[in-house]
Structures are given as C-alpha cells and as structure tokens.
Amino acid sequence: VEEIIDLFQKEHPSVIVEPIYTIYPKTRDTLLRMITNGNAPDVAQIVSPWTSYFASMGALERLEDLLSPDNFAARSLERDLIGGQYQNSQYSVAWGICPLSLIVNRKLWDSTGLGDLKSPMTLDEFGTVCVKLSALFEGTGKYCYGLNVLHDESDFFRIYSFLQAFGGGFVNEKGEVNFNSQENAEGFSWIRNFVRNNKILKTDIYTIRKEFAKGNVVFITDAPWIKYMMEEITGEDFDKNFQVILNPASSPDKSLSWNYNHALAICSQSRNKICAARFIDAVTMDRKIAYHYYRASGHLPPGKGELSNGSFNTPFFNAFKRQLEYATCLNASNPMFEKAMVLCMDAVRKILFENTDIRTELDEKEYYLNMLYYG
C-alpha cells in the first residue's frame, strides 16, 4: 500500500495520502466509529457486501459522477459493479476481484497416494475423496477439510458455494429471500452429512490457514489472497506446495462461486471527493500504480481486459480465472443484509452442529428474514 501511495503521489504531487491501518476483523467497527465521530476517511476499503449497510446510513457517496467513465466501462456488472450497488446507485467498486475456490495442499494430497485430482470434482466425487482421506487420517492430527466456525458472516459465506452447487443461495434472481428453498434443504443436508461423516478441522479461518500451511489440512475454501498468505508462512512459492482447483459442482462443466470482492468507497463526510475519486481511478485502473496491488495481494484486477495480461498467465491465476467464469456477486443491496446474515449464521450452527430438523429451521428463518427485509 505504501508503494502504491508513493507512486500515486509522484503523479499527483499536490495530493498527500495518509493511510489509516486496521485489521480485517476490526475494519467495519473502526470505520463505523470514525463515521459516527465525524472523522470518516476520504476513501474506505471495505468488502462489497458491506456497501448497503454503510450507504443506507448516508455514509457513502454516489460514485457515478465522481469516477471516470472509463473506470466504469472497464468493469463487469455481474462480477463487480452489482456488488457495490444500493438503490440502483453505485457506492463502491472492486479494488480486487476475489472468487472463492477450493485450495489443495498438494504435498499432503500427494502423500496419500490417491492419484490425480479432477477440477472440478462433482459433489459425489468430492465426498468420496474426503471419506477416503478421513479413513487415512484416523488417529492423526490431519484433516480432509477446514470448516470456518468463527460465528461471523464467514460461517455462511464459506459454505455458500456448496449451496450454489445445488442451485441454492440466499435470494433469487429478483432479489427475493428464498432461504427455505428445496435447493437449500438439499444443500444443507449434503453439508451436514459431509461434516458428520468426515474428519474436518472446525475452527476459525486463521487457525485453518496456519494448519493448512503446515500440511495438516488437504482442502480449504478461500480466495486469491491465499497466495501471498501461504508464501509468507512457508517462505516458498505457492505453486510448490499448493494448488487451486474449481469448487465441487453438481455437473462437471459448471463450477459455481461468488466474489468476495475487496472494494473502495468514498465517504460522504469527505471534503476531498474529487481527489478521492482520482485516487480510486489510479489504484484500480492505472497499470503503473494498480499492478503493484495485484502482484502483492493475489486479487484479480477489475478491468475486463486485464486478465489477459501476461502477469496473470500462471497456474494460480489461470485457475481463479476459470472459477471466475461462473462467479457472481451476492445480492447484498438490501440495507438489512448484514443483520440477515446473523440469522443465516444461526441456521448454519443449528443445522450442522445441533440435531435440528433442516426444513423446520429453514422455514423459521425464512419467516424472520422476510420480516427483516420487508417489514
């Protein structure tokens, strides 16, 4: 980030950028506190699903008249822009495109002698592989899969691709809540059986990543930022130890995912909105500046034509580019989306770890979600 700021200030010497650092688990609360205290930053880095939460309270500025037309024209609606909209206006844009995919510890997998991995596997194939791994790992400190159970929105987000494989999700194409759909019932049933029948590491994502890097977990679900996290922990190139494969799918030719995009927004309290917009234009679209971010973060660039650049022609990026073909943004445009996730997380906990009836739980949550969304 400091290198990016230095490059930006060399091209815009009259603008001084002062970064305000925080860590991901505290970002939303830190930004909310700054907004409440009247000292919001000019530019805020958020994740796309937070957009409606902040925009609905008047904390973010509409971007249509601030960012350059070329910036908007270079972006994908389904993979980027729709994730930053509230009431049909744009309040954030992706800094990095981040589809979730299945990550494999190749060293641990190869040590099992189970042969080649398909990409994607069908759900049945993935389940069979994990049963075999669980049997091999019996009595050891190794696991077939790492499941995030930190009890924040990630609990729901990290299993979302499994629900997608059944045609399920949170809302339908019209934006209507359909949490109690038959597809979700089938998806949750599969996930519960998967969790109960396999040796799975159930903890927070930070512990999962550390154990994955150590060679104690075969599969995790994560996004492109995993590349440099693993390289920092292991001190070795990502491709030497790990591999990205497509999410398990209901059919072998269509692996679905969603984009956990890291986004940039302009705070409505900003007195420097034009400068803030030029900064976002530069760090997302100016090759000389923006590529420092993509090379160091692993995120995919938001420009529709940029992925053909040679810098992204590697096994790691090629796998995520394939995953991106069937990836979209979650429909988080309702200002109650964040509160709705609390109900979804509760459903995940009860379905996976308590002996609750799946259909009863989904029907109950559907009732409260409709009350929350529509009053």
CSV table of C-alpha atoms in Angstrom, one decimal:
chain,number,residue,atom,x,y,z
A,1,VAL,CA,0.0,0.0,0.0
A,2,GLU,CA,2.8,2.4,0.8
A,3,GLU,CA,4.4,1.7,-2.6
A,4,ILE,CA,1.1,2.4,-4.3
A,5,ILE,CA,0.7,5.7,-2.4
A,6,ASP,CA,4.2,6.8,-3.3
A,7,LEU,CA,3.5,6.1,-7.0
A,8,PHE,CA,0.3,8.0,-6.8
A,9,GLN,CA,1.8,11.0,-5.1
A,10,LYS,CA,4.6,11.2,-7.7
A,11,GLU,CA,1.9,11.6,-10.4
A,12,HIS,CA,-0.2,13.9,-8.2
A,13,PRO,CA,2.3,15.8,-6.1
A,14,SER,CA,-0.3,18.2,-4.8
A,15,VAL,CA,-2.2,15.4,-3.1
A,16,ILE,CA,-1.0,13.8,0.2
A,17,VAL,CA,-2.4,10.4,1.1
A,18,GLU,CA,-2.4,9.4,4.7
A,19,PRO,CA,-3.2,5.7,5.3
A,20,ILE,CA,-5.2,4.6,8.4
A,21,TYR,CA,-4.3,1.0,9.1
A,22,THR,CA,-6.5,-1.6,10.8
A,23,ILE,CA,-7.0,-5.4,10.6
A,24,TYR,CA,-9.9,-7.1,8.8
A,25,PRO,CA,-11.9,-8.3,11.8
A,26,LYS,CA,-12.0,-4.7,13.1
A,27,THR,CA,-12.4,-2.9,9.9
A,28,ARG,CA,-16.2,-2.4,9.9
A,29,ASP,CA,-16.4,-1.3,13.5
A,30,THR,CA,-13.4,1.0,13.1
A,31,LEU,CA,-15.0,2.7,10.0
A,32,LEU,CA,-18.4,2.9,11.8
A,33,ARG,CA,-16.8,4.6,14.8
A,34,MET,CA,-14.9,7.1,12.6
A,35,ILE,CA,-18.1,7.9,10.7
A,36,THR,CA,-20.1,8.3,13.9
A,37,ASN,CA,-17.4,10.6,15.3
A,38,GLY,CA,-17.4,12.8,12.2
A,39,ASN,CA,-13.9,12.0,11.1
A,40,ALA,CA,-14.5,9.4,8.3
A,41,PRO,CA,-11.7,8.9,5.9
A,42,ASP,CA,-11.9,10.2,2.3
A,43,VAL,CA,-11.6,6.6,0.9
A,44,ALA,CA,-12.7,3.5,2.7
A,45,GLN,CA,-11.6,0.0,1.8
A,46,ILE,CA,-14.5,-2.4,2.6
A,47,VAL,CA,-15.8,-5.7,1.2
A,48,SER,CA,-18.6,-5.4,-1.3
A,49,PRO,CA,-21.4,-7.0,0.9
A,50,TRP,CA,-20.9,-4.1,3.4
A,51,THR,CA,-21.9,-1.5,0.9
A,52,SER,CA,-25.6,-1.3,1.5
A,53,TYR,CA,-25.0,-1.2,5.3
A,54,PHE,CA,-22.9,2.0,5.1
A,55,ALA,CA,-24.8,3.5,2.1
A,56,SER,CA,-28.2,3.2,3.8
A,57,MET,CA,-27.0,5.4,6.7
A,58,GLY,CA,-25.8,8.0,4.3
A,59,ALA,CA,-22.1,7.3,5.0
A,60,LEU,CA,-21.0,6.7,1.4
A,61,GLU,CA,-21.1,9.0,-1.7
A,62,ARG,CA,-22.6,8.0,-5.1
A,63,LEU,CA,-19.8,7.3,-7.5
A,64,GLU,CA,-21.4,7.7,-10.9
A,65,ASP,CA,-20.5,11.4,-11.2
A,66,LEU,CA,-17.1,11.1,-9.4
A,67,LEU,CA,-15.2,8.2,-11.0
A,68,SER,CA,-14.1,8.4,-14.6
A,69,PRO,CA,-16.4,6.9,-17.3
A,70,ASP,CA,-13.5,4.8,-18.4
A,71,ASN,CA,-13.3,3.2,-15.0
A,72,PHE,CA,-16.9,2.1,-15.1
A,73,ALA,CA,-16.7,1.0,-18.7
A,74,ALA,CA,-13.8,-1.3,-17.9
A,75,ARG,CA,-15.8,-3.2,-15.2
A,76,SER,CA,-18.1,-6.2,-15.2
A,77,LEU,CA,-21.6,-5.7,-14.0
A,78,GLU,CA,-22.1,-9.2,-12.7
A,79,ARG,CA,-18.7,-9.8,-11.2
A,80,ASP,CA,-18.1,-6.3,-9.8
A,81,LEU,CA,-20.5,-3.4,-10.0
A,82,ILE,CA,-23.7,-5.2,-8.9
A,83,GLY,CA,-21.9,-6.0,-5.6
A,84,GLY,CA,-21.4,-2.3,-4.8
A,85,GLN,CA,-24.9,-1.0,-5.5
A,86,TYR,CA,-27.6,0.3,-3.2
A,87,GLN,CA,-31.0,1.6,-4.5
A,88,ASN,CA,-29.7,1.3,-8.1
A,89,SER,CA,-26.8,3.6,-7.5
A,90,GLN,CA,-23.1,2.7,-7.3
A,91,TYR,CA,-21.5,3.3,-3.8
A,92,SER,CA,-18.4,1.1,-4.1
A,93,VAL,CA,-16.3,-0.6,-6.8
A,94,ALA,CA,-14.0,-3.5,-6.5
A,95,TRP,CA,-10.3,-2.9,-5.9
A,96,GLY,CA,-9.7,-6.6,-6.3
A,97,ILE,CA,-12.0,-9.4,-7.7
A,98,CYS,CA,-12.0,-12.3,-5.4
A,99,PRO,CA,-13.9,-15.5,-6.3
A,100,LEU,CA,-13.9,-18.3,-3.7
A,101,SER,CA,-12.4,-21.6,-4.8
A,102,LEU,CA,-11.1,-24.9,-3.4
A,103,ILE,CA,-7.4,-24.8,-2.4
A,104,VAL,CA,-5.4,-28.0,-2.1
A,105,ASN,CA,-2.3,-28.7,-0.1
A,106,ARG,CA,-0.5,-30.7,-2.8
A,107,LYS,CA,2.2,-32.1,-0.6
A,108,LEU,CA,-0.3,-33.6,1.8
A,109,TRP,CA,-2.6,-34.8,-1.1
A,110,ASP,CA,0.3,-36.5,-3.0
A,111,SER,CA,1.4,-38.2,0.2
A,112,THR,CA,-1.9,-40.1,0.3
A,113,GLY,CA,-1.3,-41.9,-3.0
A,114,LEU,CA,-4.9,-41.3,-4.1
A,115,GLY,CA,-3.9,-40.2,-7.6
A,116,ASP,CA,-4.9,-37.2,-9.7
A,117,LEU,CA,-7.4,-34.6,-8.7
A,118,LYS,CA,-10.2,-33.6,-11.0
A,119,SER,CA,-11.0,-29.9,-11.4
A,120,PRO,CA,-13.9,-29.6,-10.8
A,121,MET,CA,-15.0,-32.8,-9.0
A,122,THR,CA,-18.7,-33.5,-8.7
A,123,LEU,CA,-20.1,-33.3,-5.2
A,124,ASP,CA,-20.3,-37.1,-5.0
A,125,GLU,CA,-16.6,-37.3,-6.1
A,126,PHE,CA,-15.5,-34.7,-3.6
A,127,GLY,CA,-17.5,-36.5,-0.8
A,128,THR,CA,-15.9,-39.9,-1.7
A,129,VAL,CA,-12.4,-38.4,-1.7
A,130,CYS,CA,-12.9,-36.9,1.7
A,131,VAL,CA,-14.2,-40.2,3.1
A,132,LYS,CA,-11.0,-41.9,1.9
A,133,LEU,CA,-8.9,-39.1,3.4
A,134,SER,CA,-10.7,-39.3,6.7
A,135,ALA,CA,-10.0,-43.0,6.9
A,136,LEU,CA,-6.3,-42.5,6.1
A,137,PHE,CA,-6.1,-39.7,8.7
A,138,GLU,CA,-7.8,-41.6,11.5
A,139,GLY,CA,-5.7,-41.2,14.7
A,140,THR,CA,-3.6,-38.4,13.3
A,141,GLY,CA,-3.7,-34.6,13.5
A,142,LYS,CA,-4.6,-34.3,9.9
A,143,TYR,CA,-7.9,-33.4,8.3
A,144,CYS,CA,-9.6,-33.6,4.9
A,145,TYR,CA,-11.2,-30.1,5.1
A,146,GLY,CA,-11.1,-27.0,7.2
A,147,LEU,CA,-14.5,-25.5,8.1
A,148,ASN,CA,-14.7,-22.0,9.4
A,149,VAL,CA,-16.9,-21.8,12.6
A,150,LEU,CA,-15.8,-18.4,13.9
A,151,HIS,CA,-19.5,-17.3,14.1
A,152,ASP,CA,-19.3,-14.3,11.9
A,153,GLU,CA,-20.7,-13.9,8.4
A,154,SER,CA,-17.8,-16.1,7.1
A,155,ASP,CA,-19.6,-19.1,8.6
A,156,PHE,CA,-22.3,-18.7,6.0
A,157,PHE,CA,-20.1,-17.3,3.2
A,158,ARG,CA,-17.6,-20.1,3.2
A,159,ILE,CA,-20.3,-22.8,2.7
A,160,TYR,CA,-22.1,-20.7,0.1
A,161,SER,CA,-20.5,-22.4,-2.9
A,162,PHE,CA,-21.8,-25.8,-1.7
A,163,LEU,CA,-25.4,-24.3,-1.6
A,164,GLN,CA,-24.8,-22.9,-5.1
A,165,ALA,CA,-23.9,-26.3,-6.4
A,166,PHE,CA,-27.5,-27.4,-5.5
A,167,GLY,CA,-29.0,-24.2,-7.1
A,168,GLY,CA,-29.5,-22.7,-3.6
A,169,GLY,CA,-28.5,-19.4,-2.1
A,170,PHE,CA,-29.9,-16.5,-0.1
A,171,VAL,CA,-32.1,-14.6,-2.5
A,172,ASN,CA,-33.4,-15.4,-6.0
A,173,GLU,CA,-32.7,-13.5,-9.2
A,174,LYS,CA,-35.4,-11.0,-8.3
A,175,GLY,CA,-33.7,-10.3,-5.0
A,176,GLU,CA,-36.5,-12.1,-3.1
A,177,VAL,CA,-35.5,-14.1,0.0
A,178,ASN,CA,-35.8,-17.8,-0.7
A,179,PHE,CA,-33.8,-19.3,2.2
A,180,ASN,CA,-36.2,-22.2,2.7
A,181,SER,CA,-36.0,-23.4,-0.9
A,182,GLN,CA,-35.9,-27.1,-1.7
A,183,GLU,CA,-32.4,-26.5,-3.2
A,184,ASN,CA,-31.1,-25.1,0.1
A,185,ALA,CA,-32.7,-28.0,2.0
A,186,GLU,CA,-30.8,-30.4,-0.2
A,187,GLY,CA,-27.6,-28.4,0.0
A,188,PHE,CA,-27.7,-28.2,3.8
A,189,SER,CA,-28.5,-31.9,4.1
A,190,TRP,CA,-25.4,-32.7,2.0
A,191,ILE,CA,-23.2,-30.3,4.0
A,192,ARG,CA,-24.4,-31.8,7.3
A,193,ASN,CA,-23.7,-35.3,6.2
A,194,PHE,CA,-20.3,-34.2,4.9
A,195,VAL,CA,-19.4,-32.6,8.3
A,196,ARG,CA,-20.7,-35.6,10.3
A,197,ASN,CA,-19.0,-38.3,8.2
A,198,ASN,CA,-15.5,-36.8,7.7
A,199,LYS,CA,-12.5,-35.7,9.7
A,200,ILE,CA,-12.9,-32.0,9.5
A,201,LEU,CA,-11.0,-29.2,11.3
A,202,LYS,CA,-13.7,-27.0,12.7
A,203,THR,CA,-12.3,-23.7,14.0
A,204,ASP,CA,-11.6,-20.1,12.9
A,205,ILE,CA,-10.2,-19.3,9.4
A,206,TYR,CA,-6.9,-18.0,10.8
A,207,THR,CA,-6.1,-21.3,12.5
A,208,ILE,CA,-7.3,-23.2,9.5
A,209,ARG,CA,-4.9,-21.3,7.2
A,210,LYS,CA,-2.0,-22.0,9.6
A,211,GLU,CA,-2.8,-25.7,9.8
A,212,PHE,CA,-3.3,-25.8,6.0
A,213,ALA,CA,0.2,-24.2,5.5
A,214,LYS,CA,1.7,-26.8,7.9
A,215,GLY,CA,0.4,-29.7,5.9
A,216,ASN,CA,-2.4,-30.7,8.3
A,217,VAL,CA,-5.4,-30.0,6.1
A,218,VAL,CA,-5.9,-31.1,2.5
A,219,PHE,CA,-8.7,-28.8,1.3
A,220,ILE,CA,-9.9,-25.3,2.3
A,221,THR,CA,-12.2,-22.8,0.7
A,222,ASP,CA,-10.6,-19.4,0.2
A,223,ALA,CA,-10.0,-16.5,-2.2
A,224,PRO,CA,-7.0,-15.2,-4.2
A,225,TRP,CA,-5.4,-13.5,-1.2
A,226,ILE,CA,-4.4,-17.1,-0.1
A,227,LYS,CA,-1.4,-17.0,-2.4
A,228,TYR,CA,0.7,-14.5,-0.5
A,229,MET,CA,-0.5,-15.6,2.9
A,230,MET,CA,0.8,-19.1,2.2
A,231,GLU,CA,4.1,-17.8,0.7
A,232,GLU,CA,4.6,-15.6,3.8
A,233,ILE,CA,4.1,-18.6,6.1
A,234,THR,CA,6.1,-21.2,4.1
A,235,GLY,CA,8.7,-19.0,2.6
A,236,GLU,CA,8.2,-20.8,-0.7
A,237,ASP,CA,6.4,-20.2,-4.0
A,238,PHE,CA,2.7,-21.0,-3.7
A,239,ASP,CA,2.7,-23.5,-6.6
A,240,LYS,CA,5.4,-25.6,-5.0
A,241,ASN,CA,3.1,-26.6,-2.1
A,242,PHE,CA,-0.5,-25.7,-3.1
A,243,GLN,CA,-3.0,-25.8,-6.0
A,244,VAL,CA,-6.2,-24.0,-6.8
A,245,ILE,CA,-9.0,-26.3,-8.2
A,246,LEU,CA,-12.6,-25.4,-9.0
A,247,ASN,CA,-15.4,-25.8,-6.4
A,248,PRO,CA,-17.2,-29.1,-6.4
A,249,ALA,CA,-20.1,-29.0,-8.8
A,250,SER,CA,-23.5,-30.6,-9.4
A,251,SER,CA,-22.3,-31.2,-13.0
A,252,PRO,CA,-18.7,-31.5,-14.3
A,253,ASP,CA,-18.9,-28.5,-16.6
A,254,LYS,CA,-20.2,-25.7,-14.3
A,255,SER,CA,-18.4,-25.0,-11.0
A,256,LEU,CA,-20.2,-22.0,-9.3
A,257,SER,CA,-18.7,-19.4,-7.0
A,258,TRP,CA,-19.3,-15.9,-5.7
A,259,ASN,CA,-16.9,-12.9,-5.5
A,260,TYR,CA,-15.8,-11.8,-2.0
A,261,ASN,CA,-14.6,-8.5,-3.6
A,262,HIS,CA,-12.5,-6.0,-1.7
A,263,ALA,CA,-13.9,-2.7,-2.6
A,264,LEU,CA,-13.3,1.1,-2.4
A,265,ALA,CA,-15.8,3.7,-1.5
A,266,ILE,CA,-15.8,7.5,-0.9
A,267,CYS,CA,-17.2,8.6,2.4
A,268,SER,CA,-19.9,11.3,2.3
A,269,GLN,CA,-18.1,13.3,5.0
A,270,SER,CA,-15.0,13.7,2.7
A,271,ARG,CA,-14.1,17.3,1.8
A,272,ASN,CA,-11.8,16.0,-1.0
A,273,LYS,CA,-14.2,13.9,-3.1
A,274,ILE,CA,-12.6,14.7,-6.4
A,275,CYS,CA,-9.2,13.8,-5.1
A,276,ALA,CA,-10.6,10.7,-3.6
A,277,ALA,CA,-12.1,9.7,-6.9
A,278,ARG,CA,-8.8,10.2,-8.7
A,279,PHE,CA,-7.1,8.0,-6.2
A,280,ILE,CA,-9.6,5.2,-6.8
A,281,ASP,CA,-9.3,5.6,-10.5
A,282,ALA,CA,-5.5,5.3,-10.2
A,283,VAL,CA,-5.2,2.4,-7.8
A,284,THR,CA,-7.8,0.3,-9.7
A,285,MET,CA,-7.1,1.1,-13.3
A,286,ASP,CA,-3.7,2.8,-13.8
A,287,ARG,CA,-1.4,-0.1,-14.7
A,288,LYS,CA,1.7,1.6,-13.4
A,289,ILE,CA,0.1,2.0,-10.0
A,290,ALA,CA,-2.6,-0.7,-9.7
A,291,TYR,CA,-0.4,-3.6,-10.7
A,292,HIS,CA,1.6,-3.2,-7.5
A,293,TYR,CA,-1.5,-4.1,-5.6
A,294,TYR,CA,-2.5,-7.1,-7.7
A,295,ARG,CA,1.0,-8.6,-7.7
A,296,ALA,CA,1.2,-8.3,-4.0
A,297,SER,CA,-2.3,-9.2,-2.9
A,298,GLY,CA,-3.2,-12.0,-5.4
A,299,HIS,CA,-6.5,-10.3,-6.2
A,300,LEU,CA,-7.7,-10.3,-9.8
A,301,PRO,CA,-7.8,-6.9,-11.5
A,302,PRO,CA,-11.4,-5.5,-12.1
A,303,GLY,CA,-10.6,-4.3,-15.7
A,304,LYS,CA,-12.4,-6.7,-18.1
A,305,GLY,CA,-9.4,-6.9,-20.4
A,306,GLU,CA,-6.6,-7.0,-17.8
A,307,LEU,CA,-6.7,-10.7,-17.0
A,308,SER,CA,-5.2,-11.5,-20.4
A,309,ASN,CA,-2.1,-9.6,-19.4
A,310,GLY,CA,0.9,-11.9,-19.1
A,311,SER,CA,1.3,-11.2,-15.4
A,312,PHE,CA,-1.8,-13.3,-14.8
A,313,ASN,CA,-0.9,-16.2,-17.0
A,314,THR,CA,0.2,-18.5,-14.2
A,315,PRO,CA,-1.3,-21.8,-12.8
A,316,PHE,CA,-2.6,-19.9,-9.8
A,317,PHE,CA,-4.3,-17.0,-11.7
A,318,ASN,CA,-5.5,-19.3,-14.5
A,319,ALA,CA,-7.3,-21.5,-12.0
A,320,PHE,CA,-9.0,-18.4,-10.5
A,321,LYS,CA,-9.8,-17.1,-13.9
A,322,ARG,CA,-11.6,-20.4,-14.7
A,323,GLN,CA,-13.5,-20.1,-11.4
A,324,LEU,CA,-14.5,-16.5,-12.3
A,325,GLU,CA,-16.3,-17.7,-15.4
A,326,TYR,CA,-19.2,-18.9,-13.2
A,327,ALA,CA,-18.9,-16.4,-10.3
A,328,THR,CA,-21.2,-13.5,-9.5
A,329,CYS,CA,-21.6,-11.1,-6.5
A,330,LEU,CA,-24.0,-11.8,-3.7
A,331,ASN,CA,-27.1,-9.7,-3.8
A,332,ALA,CA,-26.4,-7.6,-0.7
A,333,SER,CA,-28.2,-4.5,-1.9
A,334,ASN,CA,-30.8,-4.6,0.9
A,335,PRO,CA,-29.7,-2.5,3.9
A,336,MET,CA,-30.7,-5.3,6.2
A,337,PHE,CA,-28.3,-7.8,4.6
A,338,GLU,CA,-25.8,-7.6,7.4
A,339,LYS,CA,-28.5,-8.3,10.0
A,340,ALA,CA,-29.9,-11.1,7.8
A,341,MET,CA,-26.5,-12.8,8.0
A,342,VAL,CA,-26.9,-13.2,11.7
A,343,LEU,CA,-30.0,-15.3,11.1
A,344,CYS,CA,-28.2,-17.3,8.4
A,345,MET,CA,-25.3,-18.0,10.6
A,346,ASP,CA,-27.6,-19.2,13.4
A,347,ALA,CA,-29.2,-21.6,10.9
A,348,VAL,CA,-25.7,-22.9,9.9
A,349,ARG,CA,-24.8,-23.6,13.5
A,350,LYS,CA,-28.1,-25.3,14.3
A,351,ILE,CA,-28.2,-27.4,11.2
A,352,LEU,CA,-24.5,-28.5,11.2
A,353,PHE,CA,-23.9,-28.9,14.9
A,354,GLU,CA,-27.3,-29.5,16.5
A,355,ASN,CA,-29.9,-32.1,15.8
A,356,THR,CA,-32.4,-29.7,14.3
A,357,ASP,CA,-34.8,-30.5,11.5
A,358,ILE,CA,-33.5,-28.8,8.4
A,359,ARG,CA,-36.8,-27.9,6.8
A,360,THR,CA,-38.2,-26.6,10.1
A,361,GLU,CA,-35.1,-24.5,10.7
A,362,LEU,CA,-35.1,-23.0,7.1
A,363,ASP,CA,-38.9,-22.3,7.3
A,364,GLU,CA,-38.4,-20.5,10.7
A,365,LYS,CA,-35.5,-18.4,9.4
A,366,GLU,CA,-37.4,-17.6,6.2
A,367,TYR,CA,-40.2,-16.1,8.3
A,368,TYR,CA,-37.9,-13.9,10.2
A,369,LEU,CA,-35.8,-13.0,7.2
A,370,ASN,CA,-38.9,-11.8,5.4
A,371,MET,CA,-39.9,-9.7,8.4
A,372,LEU,CA,-36.4,-8.2,8.5
A,373,TYR,CA,-36.2,-7.5,4.7
A,374,TYR,CA,-39.8,-6.4,4.1
A,375,GLY,CA,-41.3,-5.4,7.5
